[in-house]
Amino acid sequence: MTKFNLDGKVAMVTGGNSGIGLGMADALAEAGASVCIIGRDQQKLDAAYDKLAAHGGKVLALQCDVSDEQKLTAAFDQCLAELGPVDSCFANAGVPSRGTAFHEMTTTEWREITSVNLDGVFLTFRAAIKQMLEAGRGGSLVVTSSLSAHQGQPRGEHYASSKGGVLSMIRSLAVEYARYGIRANAIVPGWIDTPMTAPLFRWEKFAKAVMPRIPQRRWGLPEDFGAVAVYLASDASAYHSGDDLLIDGAYSLF
Ligand code: NAP
């Protein structure tokens, strides 16, 4: 199992202070990686820092909006200075749709979603790849997509478009950077119980309609994403690139 060991590796997780990102960051820290997390909410960053630091490794929690090019560049520079170049980068930060009908959606709302869920992934991976190329030891890029990339999302076309766009980005990166030992994969979650979905899951009508369609009869949990994060950050996934890893309790098959 030594291939799964992350001692000496540096992992970056955007949106690592909550939900799926925190589930991944926690497992990465437990497996020995130095972990840098990025988010906007300082209180959540402080709480996540304490959780990750309890594993005994180096942790950096940086307040930054991933759609802010200058601040994100500065965050990557700080991570490089304090932890070293990133070996794995999880572009996971995302914002949900607000349920606006497409014909009533303003350009401002469209851009609020795509600037984080698509442009933010571009900025994050561009910064990570620069460090990986400079360090010359390869790396792993992982994006958190969504089933909406495949199925669409009525009243969430901006969300679905951005989640589909990152799948195409990942496939392109997997080919473009393979020669540098950099691999690229997407994680596609089903219905996961996080602060983002909590209001939806508490809505009885929704829960009654969706839960019977989940063969495992439970919502996914942030910790369900720990092992896949460790695998993708580790040398165990050296030949795994350009893939979508579906983590949905078989929801999409049922
Ligand atoms: P969550 O707990 O609300 O996490 C979202 C994370 O993104 C938070 O850490 C948030 O931190 C961060 N974030 C949002 N906007 C940001 C920005 N502009 N700059 C930096 N960080 C930002 O929800 P989650 O469910 O774990 O979502 C994680 C990812 O999974 C998202 O990309 C989401 O689209 C995707 N996803 C979730 C589900 C699900 O069922 N939960 C399903 C499919 C895909 P701050 O609040 O501190 O900014």
Tab-separated table of C-alpha atoms and ligand atoms in Angstrom:
chain	number	residue	atom	x	y	z
A	1	MET	CA	0.000	0.000	0.000
A	2	THR	CA	3.031	2.340	-0.071
A	3	LYS	CA	1.875	3.716	-3.430
A	4	PHE	CA	-1.014	5.364	-1.596
A	5	ASN	CA	1.285	7.132	0.838
A	6	LEU	CA	1.294	10.909	0.341
A	7	ASP	CA	4.257	11.794	2.588
A	8	GLY	CA	6.253	14.583	0.957
A	9	LYS	CA	3.444	15.493	-1.479
A	10	VAL	CA	1.570	18.786	-1.596
A	11	ALA	CA	-2.156	18.899	-2.341
A	12	MET	CA	-4.269	21.962	-3.127
A	13	VAL	CA	-8.035	21.760	-2.576
A	14	THR	CA	-10.231	24.712	-3.541
A	15	GLY	CA	-13.431	24.729	-1.536
A	16	GLY	CA	-11.526	22.599	0.968
A	17	ASN	CA	-13.209	24.232	3.956
A	18	SER	CA	-16.595	22.549	3.491
A	19	GLY	CA	-18.506	19.549	2.177
A	20	ILE	CA	-16.912	17.334	-0.482
A	21	GLY	CA	-13.702	19.420	-0.563
A	22	LEU	CA	-13.227	19.071	3.183
A	23	GLY	CA	-13.884	15.326	2.923
A	24	MET	CA	-11.117	15.078	0.327
A	25	ALA	CA	-8.704	17.417	2.138
A	26	ASP	CA	-9.140	15.522	5.406
A	27	ALA	CA	-8.237	12.176	3.796
A	28	LEU	CA	-5.286	13.742	1.936
A	29	ALA	CA	-3.915	15.136	5.209
A	30	GLU	CA	-4.471	11.789	6.929
A	31	ALA	CA	-2.528	10.038	4.138
A	32	GLY	CA	0.459	12.317	4.797
A	33	ALA	CA	0.136	15.166	2.296
A	34	SER	CA	0.785	18.797	3.100
A	35	VAL	CA	-2.553	20.377	2.272
A	36	CYS	CA	-3.499	23.886	1.186
A	37	ILE	CA	-7.198	24.704	1.226
A	38	ILE	CA	-8.879	27.716	-0.327
A	39	GLY	CA	-12.290	29.214	0.447
A	40	ARG	CA	-13.932	32.561	1.090
A	41	ASP	CA	-15.441	32.096	4.564
A	42	GLN	CA	-12.802	32.645	7.268
A	43	GLN	CA	-14.747	30.864	10.023
A	44	LYS	CA	-15.086	27.724	7.921
A	45	LEU	CA	-11.406	27.986	6.987
A	46	ASP	CA	-10.410	28.166	10.666
A	47	ALA	CA	-12.534	25.127	11.578
A	48	ALA	CA	-11.199	23.131	8.610
A	49	TYR	CA	-7.620	24.106	9.465
A	50	ASP	CA	-8.031	22.636	12.976
A	51	LYS	CA	-9.521	19.411	11.590
A	52	LEU	CA	-6.738	18.915	9.026
A	53	ALA	CA	-3.883	19.968	11.328
A	54	ALA	CA	-4.976	17.294	13.824
A	55	HIS	CA	-3.395	14.728	11.472
A	56	GLY	CA	0.018	16.223	12.276
A	57	GLY	CA	1.092	17.468	8.834
A	58	LYS	CA	1.498	20.945	7.362
A	59	VAL	CA	-1.722	22.794	6.545
A	60	LEU	CA	-2.349	26.158	4.934
A	61	ALA	CA	-5.846	27.677	4.871
A	62	LEU	CA	-6.115	30.663	2.530
A	63	GLN	CA	-9.009	33.053	2.108
A	64	CYS	CA	-9.446	33.614	-1.592
A	65	ASP	CA	-12.134	33.816	-4.268
A	66	VAL	CA	-11.159	31.407	-7.060
A	67	SER	CA	-12.658	33.740	-9.660
A	68	ASP	CA	-10.267	36.528	-8.627
A	69	GLU	CA	-7.238	36.018	-10.862
A	70	GLN	CA	-4.830	38.172	-8.848
A	71	LYS	CA	-5.793	36.755	-5.453
A	72	LEU	CA	-5.693	33.184	-6.720
A	73	THR	CA	-2.225	33.708	-8.211
A	74	ALA	CA	-1.092	35.132	-4.864
A	75	ALA	CA	-2.577	32.128	-3.027
A	76	PHE	CA	-0.680	29.683	-5.252
A	77	ASP	CA	2.506	31.726	-4.706
A	78	GLN	CA	1.989	31.520	-0.935
A	79	CYS	CA	1.376	27.789	-1.129
A	80	LEU	CA	4.603	27.383	-3.123
A	81	ALA	CA	6.568	29.446	-0.600
A	82	GLU	CA	5.209	27.682	2.485
A	83	LEU	CA	4.546	24.092	1.361
A	84	GLY	CA	6.349	23.700	-1.984
A	85	PRO	CA	5.005	23.073	-5.499
A	86	VAL	CA	1.637	21.357	-5.742
A	87	ASP	CA	1.651	17.685	-6.753
A	88	SER	CA	-2.120	17.383	-6.900
A	89	CYS	CA	-4.760	20.035	-7.404
A	90	PHE	CA	-8.456	19.529	-6.686
A	91	ALA	CA	-10.528	22.270	-8.364
A	92	ASN	CA	-13.616	21.677	-6.268
A	93	ALA	CA	-14.931	25.139	-5.303
A	94	GLY	CA	-18.374	25.665	-6.729
A	95	VAL	CA	-21.617	27.564	-6.321
A	96	PRO	CA	-25.135	26.221	-6.952
A	97	SER	CA	-27.797	27.567	-9.252
A	98	ARG	CA	-30.637	29.623	-7.808
A	99	GLY	CA	-33.396	27.994	-9.820
A	100	THR	CA	-34.090	30.903	-12.139
A	101	ALA	CA	-35.964	30.110	-15.353
A	102	PHE	CA	-33.564	30.298	-18.305
A	103	HIS	CA	-35.510	33.024	-20.152
A	104	GLU	CA	-35.460	35.203	-17.044
A	105	MET	CA	-31.796	34.661	-16.205
A	106	THR	CA	-29.714	37.815	-16.217
A	107	THR	CA	-26.248	37.925	-17.707
A	108	THR	CA	-25.017	38.884	-14.245
A	109	GLU	CA	-26.443	35.680	-12.733
A	110	TRP	CA	-25.054	33.565	-15.608
A	111	ARG	CA	-21.583	34.996	-14.956
A	112	GLU	CA	-21.850	34.633	-11.165
A	113	ILE	CA	-22.040	30.885	-11.644
A	114	THR	CA	-19.698	30.392	-14.593
A	115	SER	CA	-17.013	32.731	-13.194
A	116	VAL	CA	-16.562	30.343	-10.245
A	117	ASN	CA	-17.524	26.933	-11.672
A	118	LEU	CA	-15.766	27.286	-15.030
A	119	ASP	CA	-13.407	30.297	-15.034
A	120	GLY	CA	-12.302	29.442	-11.480
A	121	VAL	CA	-11.297	25.949	-12.617
A	122	PHE	CA	-9.343	27.409	-15.552
A	123	LEU	CA	-7.463	29.807	-13.241
A	124	THR	CA	-6.841	27.090	-10.642
A	125	PHE	CA	-5.479	24.519	-13.083
A	126	ARG	CA	-3.407	27.087	-14.971
A	127	ALA	CA	-1.655	28.083	-11.738
A	128	ALA	CA	-1.200	24.442	-10.677
A	129	ILE	CA	0.198	23.336	-14.052
A	130	LYS	CA	2.767	26.151	-13.992
A	131	GLN	CA	4.062	24.866	-10.640
A	132	MET	CA	4.001	21.241	-11.816
A	133	LEU	CA	5.971	22.034	-14.983
A	134	GLU	CA	8.492	24.099	-13.039
A	135	ALA	CA	8.982	21.332	-10.467
A	136	GLY	CA	9.239	18.697	-13.225
A	137	ARG	CA	7.780	15.840	-11.210
A	138	GLY	CA	4.377	15.468	-12.884
A	139	GLY	CA	1.117	15.852	-11.027
A	140	SER	CA	-2.589	15.168	-10.793
A	141	LEU	CA	-5.439	17.521	-11.700
A	142	VAL	CA	-8.906	16.690	-10.412
A	143	VAL	CA	-12.111	18.643	-10.931
A	144	THR	CA	-15.423	18.176	-9.158
A	145	SER	CA	-18.018	18.051	-11.913
A	146	SER	CA	-21.665	16.983	-11.530
A	147	LEU	CA	-24.261	14.637	-12.994
A	148	SER	CA	-25.803	17.779	-14.480
A	149	ALA	CA	-22.920	17.700	-16.984
A	150	HIS	CA	-24.530	14.585	-18.492
A	151	GLN	CA	-28.196	15.053	-17.621
A	152	GLY	CA	-28.516	18.841	-17.776
A	153	GLN	CA	-30.167	20.942	-15.088
A	154	PRO	CA	-33.457	22.704	-15.836
A	155	ARG	CA	-33.306	26.201	-14.278
A	156	GLY	CA	-29.589	25.630	-13.837
A	157	GLU	CA	-28.231	25.881	-17.364
A	158	HIS	CA	-25.274	27.988	-16.188
A	159	TYR	CA	-24.399	25.344	-13.572
A	160	ALA	CA	-24.789	22.419	-15.994
A	161	SER	CA	-22.843	24.196	-18.742
A	162	SER	CA	-19.938	24.917	-16.412
A	163	LYS	CA	-19.907	21.338	-15.084
A	164	GLY	CA	-19.955	19.998	-18.667
A	165	GLY	CA	-17.264	22.466	-19.678
A	166	VAL	CA	-14.864	21.212	-17.014
A	167	LEU	CA	-15.243	17.632	-18.295
A	168	SER	CA	-14.084	18.811	-21.711
A	169	MET	CA	-11.288	20.792	-20.082
A	170	ILE	CA	-10.111	17.698	-18.200
A	171	ARG	CA	-10.045	15.528	-21.348
A	172	SER	CA	-8.024	18.203	-23.156
A	173	LEU	CA	-5.562	18.583	-20.289
A	174	ALA	CA	-5.126	14.815	-19.942
A	175	VAL	CA	-3.771	14.704	-23.502
A	176	GLU	CA	-1.914	18.031	-23.589
A	177	TYR	CA	0.097	17.437	-20.422
A	178	ALA	CA	0.539	13.651	-20.462
A	179	ARG	CA	4.092	14.085	-21.759
A	180	TYR	CA	4.946	15.935	-18.563
A	181	GLY	CA	3.604	13.199	-16.326
A	182	ILE	CA	0.533	15.269	-15.456
A	183	ARG	CA	-2.764	13.384	-15.433
A	184	ALA	CA	-6.259	14.847	-15.276
A	185	ASN	CA	-9.534	13.335	-14.086
A	186	ALA	CA	-13.009	14.412	-13.050
A	187	ILE	CA	-15.050	13.309	-10.076
A	188	VAL	CA	-18.787	13.230	-10.762
A	189	PRO	CA	-20.775	13.167	-7.502
A	190	GLY	CA	-24.395	12.119	-7.190
A	191	TRP	CA	-26.546	13.551	-4.380
A	192	ILE	CA	-24.160	14.395	-1.539
A	193	ASP	CA	-25.217	15.784	1.836
A	194	THR	CA	-23.303	19.061	2.187
A	195	PRO	CA	-24.143	22.659	3.103
A	196	MET	CA	-24.895	23.220	-0.613
A	197	THR	CA	-27.623	20.571	-0.789
A	198	ALA	CA	-28.903	20.690	2.804
A	199	PRO	CA	-31.880	22.985	2.003
A	200	LEU	CA	-32.885	20.714	-0.909
A	201	PHE	CA	-32.591	17.515	1.127
A	202	ARG	CA	-34.748	19.017	3.900
A	203	TRP	CA	-37.488	19.693	1.327
A	204	GLU	CA	-39.748	16.676	1.884
A	205	LYS	CA	-41.166	16.548	-1.646
A	206	PHE	CA	-37.657	16.426	-3.112
A	207	ALA	CA	-36.360	13.817	-0.665
A	208	LYS	CA	-39.415	11.596	-1.227
A	209	ALA	CA	-38.904	11.708	-4.993
A	210	VAL	CA	-35.135	11.223	-5.072
A	211	MET	CA	-34.272	8.857	-2.223
A	212	PRO	CA	-36.161	5.868	-3.719
A	213	ARG	CA	-34.018	6.327	-6.849
A	214	ILE	CA	-30.771	5.878	-4.894
A	215	PRO	CA	-30.115	2.113	-4.714
A	216	GLN	CA	-28.047	2.525	-1.528
A	217	ARG	CA	-30.982	4.459	0.066
A	218	ARG	CA	-28.762	7.138	1.567
A	219	TRP	CA	-27.323	10.488	0.536
A	220	GLY	CA	-23.604	10.486	-0.219
A	221	LEU	CA	-21.351	11.930	2.458
A	222	PRO	CA	-18.243	14.154	2.167
A	223	GLU	CA	-16.136	11.302	3.578
A	224	ASP	CA	-17.207	9.114	0.627
A	225	PHE	CA	-14.760	11.240	-1.411
A	226	GLY	CA	-11.698	10.719	0.794
A	227	ALA	CA	-10.373	7.475	-0.662
A	228	VAL	CA	-10.794	8.542	-4.295
A	229	ALA	CA	-8.928	11.774	-3.547
A	230	VAL	CA	-6.033	9.881	-1.977
A	231	TYR	CA	-5.959	7.464	-4.923
A	232	LEU	CA	-5.912	10.278	-7.494
A	233	ALA	CA	-3.252	12.256	-5.594
A	234	SER	CA	-1.050	9.201	-5.192
A	235	ASP	CA	1.304	7.210	-7.416
A	236	ALA	CA	-1.303	4.419	-7.347
A	237	SER	CA	-3.201	6.284	-10.106
A	238	ALA	CA	-0.104	6.817	-12.301
A	239	TYR	CA	-1.774	5.407	-15.462
A	240	HIS	CA	-5.303	6.690	-14.782
A	241	SER	CA	-6.029	9.830	-16.763
A	242	GLY	CA	-8.803	11.471	-18.774
A	243	ASP	CA	-11.568	9.707	-16.845
A	244	ASP	CA	-14.850	10.660	-15.132
A	245	LEU	CA	-15.124	8.875	-11.777
A	246	LEU	CA	-18.799	8.520	-10.909
A	247	ILE	CA	-19.463	8.495	-7.144
A	248	ASP	CA	-23.238	8.375	-6.894
A	249	GLY	CA	-24.253	5.143	-5.132
A	250	ALA	CA	-25.483	3.908	-8.571
A	251	TYR	CA	-28.165	6.650	-8.677
A	252	SER	CA	-27.652	7.343	-12.369
A	253	LEU	CA	-28.203	3.678	-13.296
A	254	PHE	CA	-31.443	3.196	-11.417
B	1	NAP	P1	-20.257	23.163	-0.171
B	1	NAP	O1	-20.083	22.444	1.100
B	1	NAP	O2	-21.133	24.382	-0.196
B	1	NAP	O3	-18.843	23.518	-0.739
B	1	NAP	C1	-18.612	24.504	-1.713
B	1	NAP	C2	-17.191	24.968	-1.483
B	1	NAP	O4	-16.820	25.877	-2.516
B	1	NAP	C3	-17.035	25.704	-0.159
B	1	NAP	O5	-15.840	25.278	0.433
B	1	NAP	C4	-16.959	27.160	-0.566
B	1	NAP	O6	-16.185	27.877	0.382
B	1	NAP	C5	-16.242	27.038	-1.889
B	1	NAP	N1	-16.458	28.171	-2.771
B	1	NAP	C6	-17.612	28.549	-3.372
B	1	NAP	N2	-17.392	29.623	-4.118
B	1	NAP	C7	-16.079	29.939	-3.991
B	1	NAP	C8	-15.252	30.944	-4.541
B	1	NAP	N3	-15.730	31.861	-5.364
B	1	NAP	N4	-13.944	30.963	-4.195
B	1	NAP	C9	-13.444	30.021	-3.366
B	1	NAP	N5	-14.170	29.046	-2.817
B	1	NAP	C10	-15.486	29.014	-3.133
B	1	NAP	O7	-20.863	22.208	-1.283
B	1	NAP	P2	-20.322	20.829	-1.903
B	1	NAP	O8	-21.540	20.066	-2.216
B	1	NAP	O9	-19.269	20.221	-1.066
B	1	NAP	O10	-19.701	21.338	-3.283
B	1	NAP	C11	-18.385	21.029	-3.684
B	1	NAP	C12	-18.367	20.828	-5.183
B	1	NAP	O11	-19.141	19.678	-5.503
B	1	NAP	C13	-18.985	21.976	-5.980
B	1	NAP	O12	-18.208	22.231	-7.131
B	1	NAP	C14	-20.353	21.439	-6.369
B	1	NAP	O13	-20.838	22.048	-7.543
B	1	NAP	C15	-20.000	19.973	-6.556
B	1	NAP	N6	-21.127	19.037	-6.507
B	1	NAP	C16	-21.842	18.832	-5.365
B	1	NAP	C17	-22.870	17.904	-5.339
B	1	NAP	C18	-23.686	17.616	-4.100
B	1	NAP	O14	-24.664	16.835	-4.177
B	1	NAP	N7	-23.348	18.180	-2.946
B	1	NAP	C19	-23.175	17.180	-6.487
B	1	NAP	C20	-22.429	17.408	-7.647
B	1	NAP	C21	-21.405	18.322	-7.634
B	1	NAP	P3	-16.650	29.326	0.933
B	1	NAP	O15	-18.097	29.215	1.261
B	1	NAP	O16	-15.762	29.568	2.097
B	1	NAP	O17	-16.351	30.255	-0.191
